[in-house]
PDB file of C-alpha atoms in Angstrom:
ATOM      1  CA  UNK A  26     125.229 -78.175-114.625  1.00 55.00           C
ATOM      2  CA  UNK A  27     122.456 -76.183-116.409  1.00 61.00           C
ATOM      3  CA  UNK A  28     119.798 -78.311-119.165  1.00 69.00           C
ATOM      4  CA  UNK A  29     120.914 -75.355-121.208  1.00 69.00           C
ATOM      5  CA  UNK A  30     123.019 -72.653-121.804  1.00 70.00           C
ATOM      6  CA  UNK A  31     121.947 -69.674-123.368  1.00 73.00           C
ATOM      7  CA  UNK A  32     124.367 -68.678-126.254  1.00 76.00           C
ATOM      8  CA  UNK A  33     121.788 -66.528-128.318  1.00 80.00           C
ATOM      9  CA  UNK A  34     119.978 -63.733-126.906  1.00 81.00           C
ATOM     10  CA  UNK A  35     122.237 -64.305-123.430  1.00 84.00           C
ATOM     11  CA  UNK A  36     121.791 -60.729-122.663  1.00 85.00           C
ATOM     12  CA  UNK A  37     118.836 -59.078-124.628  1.00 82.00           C
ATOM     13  CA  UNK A  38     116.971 -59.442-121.685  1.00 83.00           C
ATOM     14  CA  UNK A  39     118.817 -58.170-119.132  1.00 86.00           C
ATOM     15  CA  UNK A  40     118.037 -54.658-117.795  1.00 89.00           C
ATOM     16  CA  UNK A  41     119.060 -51.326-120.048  1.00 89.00           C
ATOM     17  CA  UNK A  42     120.531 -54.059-122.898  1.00 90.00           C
ATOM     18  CA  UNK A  43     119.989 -52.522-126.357  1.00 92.00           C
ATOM     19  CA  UNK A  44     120.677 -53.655-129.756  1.00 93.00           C
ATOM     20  CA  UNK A  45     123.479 -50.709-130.984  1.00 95.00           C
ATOM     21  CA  UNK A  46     126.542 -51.200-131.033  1.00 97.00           C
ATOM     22  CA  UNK A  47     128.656 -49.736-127.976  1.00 97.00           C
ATOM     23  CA  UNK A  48     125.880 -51.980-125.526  1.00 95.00           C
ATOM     24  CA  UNK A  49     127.022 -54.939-127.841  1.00 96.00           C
ATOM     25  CA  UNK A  50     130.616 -54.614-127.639  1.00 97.00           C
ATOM     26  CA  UNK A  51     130.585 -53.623-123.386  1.00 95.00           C
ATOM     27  CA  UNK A  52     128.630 -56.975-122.728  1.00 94.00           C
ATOM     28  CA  UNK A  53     131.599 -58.858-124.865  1.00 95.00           C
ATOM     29  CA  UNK A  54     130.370 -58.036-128.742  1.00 96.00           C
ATOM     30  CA  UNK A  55     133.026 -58.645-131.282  1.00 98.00           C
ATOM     31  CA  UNK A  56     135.752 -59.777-128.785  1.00 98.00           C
ATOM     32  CA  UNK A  57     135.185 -63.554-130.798  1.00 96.00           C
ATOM     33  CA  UNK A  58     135.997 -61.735-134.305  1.00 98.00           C
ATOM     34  CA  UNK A  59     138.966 -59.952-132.519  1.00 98.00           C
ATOM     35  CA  UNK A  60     140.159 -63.758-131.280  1.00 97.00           C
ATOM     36  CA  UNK A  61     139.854 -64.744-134.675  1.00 97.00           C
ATOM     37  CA  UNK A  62     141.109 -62.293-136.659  1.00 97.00           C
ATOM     38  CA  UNK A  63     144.099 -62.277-134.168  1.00 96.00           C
ATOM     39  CA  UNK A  64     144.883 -66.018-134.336  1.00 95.00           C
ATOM     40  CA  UNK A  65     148.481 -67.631-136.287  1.00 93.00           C
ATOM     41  CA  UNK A  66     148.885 -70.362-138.067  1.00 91.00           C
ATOM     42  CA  UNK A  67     149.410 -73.736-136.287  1.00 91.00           C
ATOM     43  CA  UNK A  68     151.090 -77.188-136.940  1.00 86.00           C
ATOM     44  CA  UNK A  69     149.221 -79.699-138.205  1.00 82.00           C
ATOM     45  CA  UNK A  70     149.913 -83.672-137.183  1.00 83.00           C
ATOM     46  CA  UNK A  71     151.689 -83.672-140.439  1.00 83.00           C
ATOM     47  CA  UNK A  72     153.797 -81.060-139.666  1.00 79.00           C
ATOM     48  CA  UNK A  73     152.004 -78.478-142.368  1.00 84.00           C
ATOM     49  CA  UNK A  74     150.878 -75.474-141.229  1.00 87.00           C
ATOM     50  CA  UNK A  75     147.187 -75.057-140.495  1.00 92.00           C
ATOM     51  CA  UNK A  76     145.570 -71.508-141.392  1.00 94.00           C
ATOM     52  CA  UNK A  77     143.745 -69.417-138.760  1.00 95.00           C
ATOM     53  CA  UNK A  78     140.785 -69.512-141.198  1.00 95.00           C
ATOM     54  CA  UNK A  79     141.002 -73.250-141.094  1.00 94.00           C
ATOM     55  CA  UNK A  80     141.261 -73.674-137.575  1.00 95.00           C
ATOM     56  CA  UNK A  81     138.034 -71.788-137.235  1.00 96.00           C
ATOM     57  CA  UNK A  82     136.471 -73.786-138.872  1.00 95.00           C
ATOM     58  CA  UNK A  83     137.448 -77.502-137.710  1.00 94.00           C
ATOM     59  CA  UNK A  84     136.292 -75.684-134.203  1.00 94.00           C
ATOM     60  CA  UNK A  85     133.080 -74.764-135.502  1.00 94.00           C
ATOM     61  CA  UNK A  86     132.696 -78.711-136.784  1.00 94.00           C
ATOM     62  CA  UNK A  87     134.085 -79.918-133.557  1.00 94.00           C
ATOM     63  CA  UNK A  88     131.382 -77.557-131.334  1.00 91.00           C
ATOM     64  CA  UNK A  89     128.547 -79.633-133.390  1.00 88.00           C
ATOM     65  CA  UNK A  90     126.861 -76.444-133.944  1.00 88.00           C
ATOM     66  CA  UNK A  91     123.644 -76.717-135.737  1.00 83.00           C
ATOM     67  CA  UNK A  92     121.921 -74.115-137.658  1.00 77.00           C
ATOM     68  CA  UNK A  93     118.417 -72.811-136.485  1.00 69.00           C
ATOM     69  CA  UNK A  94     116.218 -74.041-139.496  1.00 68.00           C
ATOM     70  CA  UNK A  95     113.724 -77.401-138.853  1.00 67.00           C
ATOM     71  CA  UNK A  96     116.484 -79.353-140.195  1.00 72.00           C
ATOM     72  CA  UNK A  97     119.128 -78.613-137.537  1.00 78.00           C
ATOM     73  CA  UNK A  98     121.690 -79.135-139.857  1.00 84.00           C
ATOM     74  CA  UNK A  99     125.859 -78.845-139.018  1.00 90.00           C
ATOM     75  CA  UNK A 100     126.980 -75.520-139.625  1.00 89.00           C
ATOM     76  CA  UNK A 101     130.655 -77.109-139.934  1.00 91.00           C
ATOM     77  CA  UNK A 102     129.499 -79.765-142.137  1.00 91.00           C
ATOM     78  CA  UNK A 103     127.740 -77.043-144.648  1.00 90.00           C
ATOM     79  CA  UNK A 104     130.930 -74.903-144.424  1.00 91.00           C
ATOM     80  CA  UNK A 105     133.079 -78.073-145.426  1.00 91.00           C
ATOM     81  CA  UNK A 106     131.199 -78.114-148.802  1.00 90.00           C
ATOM     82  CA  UNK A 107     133.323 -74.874-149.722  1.00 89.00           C
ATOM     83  CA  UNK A 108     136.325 -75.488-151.333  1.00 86.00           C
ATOM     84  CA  UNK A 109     139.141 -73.957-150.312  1.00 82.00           C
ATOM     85  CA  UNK A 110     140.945 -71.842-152.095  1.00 79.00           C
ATOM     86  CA  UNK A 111     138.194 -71.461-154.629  1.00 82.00           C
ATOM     87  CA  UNK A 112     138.760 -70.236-157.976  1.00 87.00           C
ATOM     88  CA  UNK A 113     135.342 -68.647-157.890  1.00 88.00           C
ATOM     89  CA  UNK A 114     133.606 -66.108-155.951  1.00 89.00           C
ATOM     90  CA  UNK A 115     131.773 -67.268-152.855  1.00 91.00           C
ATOM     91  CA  UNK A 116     128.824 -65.514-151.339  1.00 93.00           C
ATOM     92  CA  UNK A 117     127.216 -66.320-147.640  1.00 93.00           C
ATOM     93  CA  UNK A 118     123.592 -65.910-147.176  1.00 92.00           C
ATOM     94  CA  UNK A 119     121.946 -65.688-143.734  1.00 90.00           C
ATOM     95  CA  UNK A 120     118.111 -66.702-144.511  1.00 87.00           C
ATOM     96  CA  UNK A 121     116.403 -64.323-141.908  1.00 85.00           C
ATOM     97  CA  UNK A 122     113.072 -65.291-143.974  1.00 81.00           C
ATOM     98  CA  UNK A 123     111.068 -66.910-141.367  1.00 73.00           C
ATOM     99  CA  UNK A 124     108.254 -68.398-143.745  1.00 66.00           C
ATOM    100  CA  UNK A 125     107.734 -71.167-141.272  1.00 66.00           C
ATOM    101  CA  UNK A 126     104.104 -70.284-139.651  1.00 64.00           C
ATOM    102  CA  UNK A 127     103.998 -69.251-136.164  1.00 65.00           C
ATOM    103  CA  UNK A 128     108.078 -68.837-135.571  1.00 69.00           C
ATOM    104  CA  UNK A 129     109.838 -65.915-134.259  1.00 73.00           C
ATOM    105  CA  UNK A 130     113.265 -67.520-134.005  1.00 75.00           C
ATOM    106  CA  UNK A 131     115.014 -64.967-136.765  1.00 82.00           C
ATOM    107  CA  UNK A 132     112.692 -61.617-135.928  1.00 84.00           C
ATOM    108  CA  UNK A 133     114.161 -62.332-131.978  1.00 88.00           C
ATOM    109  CA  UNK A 134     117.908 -61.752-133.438  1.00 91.00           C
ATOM    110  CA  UNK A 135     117.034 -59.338-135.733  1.00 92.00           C
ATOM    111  CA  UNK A 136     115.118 -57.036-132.894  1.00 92.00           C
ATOM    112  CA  UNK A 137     117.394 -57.836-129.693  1.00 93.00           C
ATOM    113  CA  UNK A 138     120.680 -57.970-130.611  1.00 95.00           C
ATOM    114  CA  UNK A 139     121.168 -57.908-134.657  1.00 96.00           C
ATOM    115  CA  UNK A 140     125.544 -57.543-134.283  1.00 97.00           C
ATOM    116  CA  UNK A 141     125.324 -61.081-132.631  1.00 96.00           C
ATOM    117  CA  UNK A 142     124.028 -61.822-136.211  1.00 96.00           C
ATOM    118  CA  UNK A 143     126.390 -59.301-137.776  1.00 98.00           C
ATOM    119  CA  UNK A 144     129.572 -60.820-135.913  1.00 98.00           C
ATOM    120  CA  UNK A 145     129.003 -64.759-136.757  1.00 96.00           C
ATOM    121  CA  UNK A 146     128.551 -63.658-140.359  1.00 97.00           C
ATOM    122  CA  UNK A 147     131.810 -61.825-140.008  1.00 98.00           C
ATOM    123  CA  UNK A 148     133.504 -64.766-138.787  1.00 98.00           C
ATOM    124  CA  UNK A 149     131.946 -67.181-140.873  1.00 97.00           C
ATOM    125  CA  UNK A 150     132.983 -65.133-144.108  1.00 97.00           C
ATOM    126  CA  UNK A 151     136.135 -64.493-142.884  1.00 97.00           C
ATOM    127  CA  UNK A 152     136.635 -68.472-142.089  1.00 96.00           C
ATOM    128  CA  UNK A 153     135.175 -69.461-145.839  1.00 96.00           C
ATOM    129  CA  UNK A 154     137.371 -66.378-147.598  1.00 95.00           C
ATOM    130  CA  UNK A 155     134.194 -64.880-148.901  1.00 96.00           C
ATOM    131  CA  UNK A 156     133.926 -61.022-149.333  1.00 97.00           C
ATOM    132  CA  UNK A 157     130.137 -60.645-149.954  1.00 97.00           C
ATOM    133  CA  UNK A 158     127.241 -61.496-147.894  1.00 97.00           C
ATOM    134  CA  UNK A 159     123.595 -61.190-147.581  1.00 96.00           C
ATOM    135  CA  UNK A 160     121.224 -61.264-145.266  1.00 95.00           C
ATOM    136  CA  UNK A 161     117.416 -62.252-146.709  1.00 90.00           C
ATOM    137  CA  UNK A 162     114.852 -60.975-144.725  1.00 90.00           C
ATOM    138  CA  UNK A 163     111.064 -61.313-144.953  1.00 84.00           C
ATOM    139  CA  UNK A 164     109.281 -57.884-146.873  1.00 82.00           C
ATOM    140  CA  UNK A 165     107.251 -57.481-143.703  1.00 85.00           C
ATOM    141  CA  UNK A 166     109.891 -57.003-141.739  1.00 87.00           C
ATOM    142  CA  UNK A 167     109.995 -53.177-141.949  1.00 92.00           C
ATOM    143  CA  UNK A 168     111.374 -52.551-138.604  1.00 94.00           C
ATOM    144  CA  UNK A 169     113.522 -55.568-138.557  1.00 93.00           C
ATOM    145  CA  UNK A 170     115.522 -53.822-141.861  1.00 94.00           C
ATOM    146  CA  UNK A 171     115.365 -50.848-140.237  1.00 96.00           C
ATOM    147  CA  UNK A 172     117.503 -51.841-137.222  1.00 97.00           C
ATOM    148  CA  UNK A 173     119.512 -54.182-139.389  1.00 98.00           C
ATOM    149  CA  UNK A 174     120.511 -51.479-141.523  1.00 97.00           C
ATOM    150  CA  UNK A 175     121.601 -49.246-138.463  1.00 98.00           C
ATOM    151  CA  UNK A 176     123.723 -52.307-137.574  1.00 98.00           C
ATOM    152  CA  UNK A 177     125.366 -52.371-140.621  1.00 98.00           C
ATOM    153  CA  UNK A 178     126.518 -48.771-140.327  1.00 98.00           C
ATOM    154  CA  UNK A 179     127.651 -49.240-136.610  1.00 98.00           C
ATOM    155  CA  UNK A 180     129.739 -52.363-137.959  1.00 98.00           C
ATOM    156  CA  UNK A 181     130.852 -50.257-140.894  1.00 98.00           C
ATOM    157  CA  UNK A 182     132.031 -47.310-138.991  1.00 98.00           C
ATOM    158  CA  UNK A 183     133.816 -49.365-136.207  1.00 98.00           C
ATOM    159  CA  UNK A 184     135.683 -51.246-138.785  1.00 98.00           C
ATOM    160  CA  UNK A 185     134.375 -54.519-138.423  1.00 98.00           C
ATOM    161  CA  UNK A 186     132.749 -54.315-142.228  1.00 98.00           C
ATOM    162  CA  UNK A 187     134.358 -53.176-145.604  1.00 98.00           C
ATOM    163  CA  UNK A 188     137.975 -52.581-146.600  1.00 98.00           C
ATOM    164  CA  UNK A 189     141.021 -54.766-144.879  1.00 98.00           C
ATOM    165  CA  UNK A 190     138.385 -55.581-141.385  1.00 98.00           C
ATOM    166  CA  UNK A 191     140.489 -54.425-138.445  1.00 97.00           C
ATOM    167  CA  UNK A 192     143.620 -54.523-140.187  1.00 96.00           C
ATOM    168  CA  UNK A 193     143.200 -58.567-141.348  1.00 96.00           C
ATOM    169  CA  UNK A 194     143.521 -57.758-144.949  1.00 96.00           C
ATOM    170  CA  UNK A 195     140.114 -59.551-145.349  1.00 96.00           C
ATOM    171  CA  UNK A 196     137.053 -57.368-147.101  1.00 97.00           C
ATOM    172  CA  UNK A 197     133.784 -57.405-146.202  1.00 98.00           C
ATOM    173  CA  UNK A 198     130.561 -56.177-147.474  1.00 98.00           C
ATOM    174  CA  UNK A 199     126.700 -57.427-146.426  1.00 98.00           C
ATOM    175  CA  UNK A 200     123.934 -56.023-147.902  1.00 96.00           C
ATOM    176  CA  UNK A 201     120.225 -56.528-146.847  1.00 95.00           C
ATOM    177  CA  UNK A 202     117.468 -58.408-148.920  1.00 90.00           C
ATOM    178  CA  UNK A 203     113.968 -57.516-148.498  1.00 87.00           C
ATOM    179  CA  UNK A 204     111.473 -60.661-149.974  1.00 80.00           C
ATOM    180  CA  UNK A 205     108.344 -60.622-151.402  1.00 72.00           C
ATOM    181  CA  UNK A 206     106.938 -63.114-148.766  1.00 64.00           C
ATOM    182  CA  UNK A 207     107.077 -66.780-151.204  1.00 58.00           C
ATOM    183  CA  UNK A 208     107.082 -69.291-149.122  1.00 52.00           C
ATOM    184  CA  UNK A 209     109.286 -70.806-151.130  1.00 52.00           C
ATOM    185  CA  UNK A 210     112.341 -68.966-150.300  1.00 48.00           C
ATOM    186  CA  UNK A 211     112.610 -70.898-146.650  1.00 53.00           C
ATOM    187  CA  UNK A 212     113.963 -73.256-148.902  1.00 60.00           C
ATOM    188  CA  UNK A 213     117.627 -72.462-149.928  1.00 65.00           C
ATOM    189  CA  UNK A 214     117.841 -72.643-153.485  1.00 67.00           C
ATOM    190  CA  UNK A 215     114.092 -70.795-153.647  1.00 65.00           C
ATOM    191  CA  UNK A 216     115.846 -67.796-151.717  1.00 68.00           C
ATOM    192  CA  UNK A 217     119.182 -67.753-154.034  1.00 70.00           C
ATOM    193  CA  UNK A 218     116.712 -67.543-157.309  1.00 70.00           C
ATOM    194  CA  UNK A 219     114.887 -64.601-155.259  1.00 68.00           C
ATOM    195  CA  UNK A 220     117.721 -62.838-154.605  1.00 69.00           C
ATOM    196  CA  UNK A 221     119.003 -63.066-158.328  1.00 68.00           C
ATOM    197  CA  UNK A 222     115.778 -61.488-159.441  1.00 63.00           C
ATOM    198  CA  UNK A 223     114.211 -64.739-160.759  1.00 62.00           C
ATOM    199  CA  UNK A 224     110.522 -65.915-160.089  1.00 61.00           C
TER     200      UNK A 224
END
Protein backbone atom coordinates (compact mmCIF):
# COMPACT_ATOMS: atom_id res chain seq x y z
CA UNK A 1 0.00 0.00 0.00
CA UNK A 2 1.36 3.45 -1.03
CA UNK A 3 2.73 6.18 2.12
CA UNK A 4 0.42 8.35 0.09
CA UNK A 5 -2.06 8.79 -2.31
CA UNK A 6 -2.23 11.62 -4.42
CA UNK A 7 -5.80 13.16 -4.40
CA UNK A 8 -4.76 16.80 -5.47
CA UNK A 9 -2.89 17.51 -8.49
CA UNK A 10 -3.22 13.43 -9.39
CA UNK A 11 -2.95 14.29 -12.96
CA UNK A 12 -1.47 17.85 -13.59
CA UNK A 13 1.56 16.23 -14.25
CA UNK A 14 0.94 13.74 -16.49
CA UNK A 15 1.77 14.28 -20.20
CA UNK A 16 -0.60 16.79 -22.49
CA UNK A 17 -2.83 17.43 -18.98
CA UNK A 18 -4.14 21.03 -19.08
CA UNK A 19 -6.14 23.04 -16.79
CA UNK A 20 -9.56 23.76 -19.22
CA UNK A 21 -12.21 22.18 -18.91
CA UNK A 22 -12.87 19.23 -21.52
CA UNK A 23 -9.02 17.77 -20.21
CA UNK A 24 -10.68 18.05 -16.67
CA UNK A 25 -13.80 16.31 -17.24
CA UNK A 26 -11.96 13.24 -19.74
CA UNK A 27 -9.50 12.44 -16.78
CA UNK A 28 -12.84 12.10 -14.40
CA UNK A 29 -13.63 16.10 -13.64
CA UNK A 30 -17.05 16.68 -12.28
CA UNK A 31 -18.16 12.98 -12.31
CA UNK A 32 -18.07 13.54 -8.03
CA UNK A 33 -20.63 16.63 -8.45
CA UNK A 34 -22.66 14.42 -10.93
CA UNK A 35 -22.64 11.51 -7.93
CA UNK A 36 -23.79 14.04 -5.73
CA UNK A 37 -26.13 15.92 -7.33
CA UNK A 38 -27.63 12.51 -8.43
CA UNK A 39 -27.90 10.95 -4.95
CA UNK A 40 -31.74 10.25 -2.92
CA UNK A 41 -32.54 10.54 0.25
CA UNK A 42 -31.75 7.66 2.68
CA UNK A 43 -33.06 6.17 6.03
CA UNK A 44 -31.66 7.18 8.93
CA UNK A 45 -31.28 4.63 12.19
CA UNK A 46 -34.33 6.42 13.31
CA UNK A 47 -36.18 5.72 10.48
CA UNK A 48 -36.17 9.67 9.20
CA UNK A 49 -35.06 10.34 6.06
CA UNK A 50 -31.53 11.64 5.60
CA UNK A 51 -30.99 14.38 2.73
CA UNK A 52 -28.46 13.85 -0.09
CA UNK A 53 -26.96 17.19 1.07
CA UNK A 54 -26.60 15.68 4.48
CA UNK A 55 -25.17 12.56 3.55
CA UNK A 56 -22.43 14.48 1.85
CA UNK A 57 -21.53 15.83 4.39
CA UNK A 58 -21.37 13.12 7.35
CA UNK A 59 -18.99 11.47 4.42
CA UNK A 60 -16.88 14.36 4.22
CA UNK A 61 -16.60 14.18 8.38
CA UNK A 62 -16.19 10.49 8.21
CA UNK A 63 -13.12 10.81 5.34
CA UNK A 64 -11.28 13.07 8.19
CA UNK A 65 -10.48 15.44 5.53
CA UNK A 66 -8.43 18.31 6.63
CA UNK A 67 -8.13 21.60 5.04
CA UNK A 68 -4.68 22.77 3.58
CA UNK A 69 -3.96 25.80 5.96
CA UNK A 70 -1.03 25.27 8.97
CA UNK A 71 -3.81 24.36 11.13
CA UNK A 72 -5.02 21.23 9.31
CA UNK A 73 -8.26 21.71 10.52
CA UNK A 74 -11.59 19.16 9.71
CA UNK A 75 -13.29 20.30 6.80
CA UNK A 76 -16.46 18.26 8.18
CA UNK A 77 -16.09 19.64 11.53
CA UNK A 78 -16.05 23.46 10.04
CA UNK A 79 -19.04 22.53 7.81
CA UNK A 80 -20.97 21.21 11.00
CA UNK A 81 -20.85 24.81 12.40
CA UNK A 82 -23.57 25.69 9.63
CA UNK A 83 -26.86 25.36 10.64
CA UNK A 84 -29.08 23.75 8.69
CA UNK A 85 -31.76 25.09 7.30
CA UNK A 86 -30.54 28.57 8.04
CA UNK A 87 -32.73 31.44 8.13
CA UNK A 88 -29.89 33.54 6.81
CA UNK A 89 -27.82 33.69 3.83
CA UNK A 90 -24.64 31.65 3.84
CA UNK A 91 -21.58 32.43 1.81
CA UNK A 92 -18.38 29.92 1.26
CA UNK A 93 -15.03 31.40 0.91
CA UNK A 94 -12.04 29.48 -0.50
CA UNK A 95 -8.88 31.55 0.94
CA UNK A 96 -6.51 31.10 -2.14
CA UNK A 97 -4.39 34.00 -0.29
CA UNK A 98 -1.23 32.26 0.34
CA UNK A 99 0.36 34.99 2.76
CA UNK A 100 2.32 32.25 4.43
CA UNK A 101 6.13 32.97 3.20
CA UNK A 102 7.68 30.57 0.95
CA UNK A 103 4.30 28.31 0.12
CA UNK A 104 2.97 27.46 -3.17
CA UNK A 105 0.28 25.07 -1.97
CA UNK A 106 -2.86 27.37 -3.39
CA UNK A 107 -0.88 28.98 -6.68
CA UNK A 108 -0.27 24.84 -7.58
CA UNK A 109 -4.31 24.46 -7.77
CA UNK A 110 -4.91 27.58 -9.10
CA UNK A 111 -2.24 27.00 -12.19
CA UNK A 112 -2.67 23.06 -12.77
CA UNK A 113 -5.96 22.21 -12.48
CA UNK A 114 -8.25 25.27 -11.05
CA UNK A 115 -11.98 23.03 -11.77
CA UNK A 116 -10.56 20.55 -9.10
CA UNK A 117 -10.95 23.79 -7.00
CA UNK A 118 -14.08 24.83 -8.88
CA UNK A 119 -15.83 21.28 -8.34
CA UNK A 120 -15.19 20.84 -4.35
CA UNK A 121 -16.58 24.35 -4.00
CA UNK A 122 -19.53 23.18 -6.00
CA UNK A 123 -20.08 20.35 -3.83
CA UNK A 124 -19.34 21.92 -0.73
CA UNK A 125 -22.00 24.77 -1.47
CA UNK A 126 -24.30 22.52 -2.69
CA UNK A 127 -23.85 20.23 0.67
CA UNK A 128 -24.14 23.60 3.07
CA UNK A 129 -27.29 25.07 0.75
CA UNK A 130 -25.28 28.16 0.02
CA UNK A 131 -25.75 30.00 -3.37
CA UNK A 132 -22.75 32.42 -3.28
CA UNK A 133 -19.15 31.82 -3.11
CA UNK A 134 -15.84 33.40 -3.31
CA UNK A 135 -12.69 32.62 -3.98
CA UNK A 136 -9.87 35.23 -2.32
CA UNK A 137 -6.87 35.29 -4.10
CA UNK A 138 -3.60 37.14 -3.50
CA UNK A 139 -3.36 40.75 -5.86
CA UNK A 140 -0.18 39.29 -7.31
CA UNK A 141 -1.67 36.63 -8.63
CA UNK A 142 -2.37 38.10 -12.10
CA UNK A 143 -2.14 34.97 -14.00
CA UNK A 144 -3.61 32.85 -11.34
CA UNK A 145 -7.11 35.19 -11.83
CA UNK A 146 -6.62 35.01 -15.19
CA UNK A 147 -7.00 31.21 -15.51
CA UNK A 148 -9.44 31.19 -12.64
CA UNK A 149 -11.65 33.40 -14.40
CA UNK A 150 -11.51 31.20 -17.67
CA UNK A 151 -12.57 28.40 -15.28
CA UNK A 152 -15.40 30.06 -14.17
CA UNK A 153 -16.75 30.55 -17.68
CA UNK A 154 -15.99 26.85 -18.70
CA UNK A 155 -18.03 25.85 -15.42
CA UNK A 156 -20.63 28.44 -16.33
CA UNK A 157 -21.19 27.39 -19.83
CA UNK A 158 -21.22 23.57 -19.07
CA UNK A 159 -23.79 24.11 -16.46
CA UNK A 160 -22.04 23.28 -13.50
CA UNK A 161 -22.37 27.19 -12.18
CA UNK A 162 -25.47 29.56 -12.05
CA UNK A 163 -29.19 28.87 -12.43
CA UNK A 164 -30.80 25.27 -11.22
CA UNK A 165 -26.78 23.40 -11.62
CA UNK A 166 -27.44 20.44 -13.91
CA UNK A 167 -30.98 20.34 -13.34
CA UNK A 168 -30.60 20.04 -9.14
CA UNK A 169 -32.63 23.08 -8.56
CA UNK A 170 -29.58 24.38 -6.56
CA UNK A 171 -27.97 28.01 -7.76
CA UNK A 172 -24.68 28.82 -7.88
CA UNK A 173 -22.59 31.80 -8.37
CA UNK A 174 -18.55 32.33 -7.40
CA UNK A 175 -16.97 35.32 -7.99
CA UNK A 176 -13.16 36.04 -7.72
CA UNK A 177 -11.43 38.35 -5.05
CA UNK A 178 -8.27 39.98 -5.85
CA UNK A 179 -6.34 41.23 -2.25
CA UNK A 180 -4.24 43.88 -1.58
CA UNK A 181 -1.47 41.53 -0.18
CA UNK A 182 -2.22 42.14 4.12
CA UNK A 183 -0.94 39.56 5.66
CA UNK A 184 -3.59 39.61 7.70
CA UNK A 185 -6.15 38.15 5.52
CA UNK A 186 -4.46 34.39 5.93
CA UNK A 187 -6.37 34.74 8.88
CA UNK A 188 -10.17 34.12 8.33
CA UNK A 189 -11.95 36.83 9.81
CA UNK A 190 -8.97 39.38 8.37
CA UNK A 191 -10.03 38.05 4.77
CA UNK A 192 -14.03 38.37 5.42
CA UNK A 193 -13.38 42.25 6.58
CA UNK A 194 -11.23 42.50 3.19
CA UNK A 195 -13.66 41.26 1.16
CA UNK A 196 -16.45 43.58 2.70
CA UNK A 197 -14.33 46.56 1.83
CA UNK A 198 -13.12 47.21 5.41
CA UNK A 199 -9.41 47.99 6.45
Amino acid sequence: MPREYKLILKHADEPGYSNDIECYERHGGYEALRKALAMTPSKGPDKNDITPQAQVRKTVLDSGLRGRGGAGFSCGLKWSFVRHPNPKPVYLICNADESEPGTFKDRQIIYKDPHQLLEGMIIACWANHVNLAYIYIRGEFTEGAKILNQALSQAHKQGYLGKNILGSGHDLEIYIHRGAGAYICGEETGLIESLEGKR
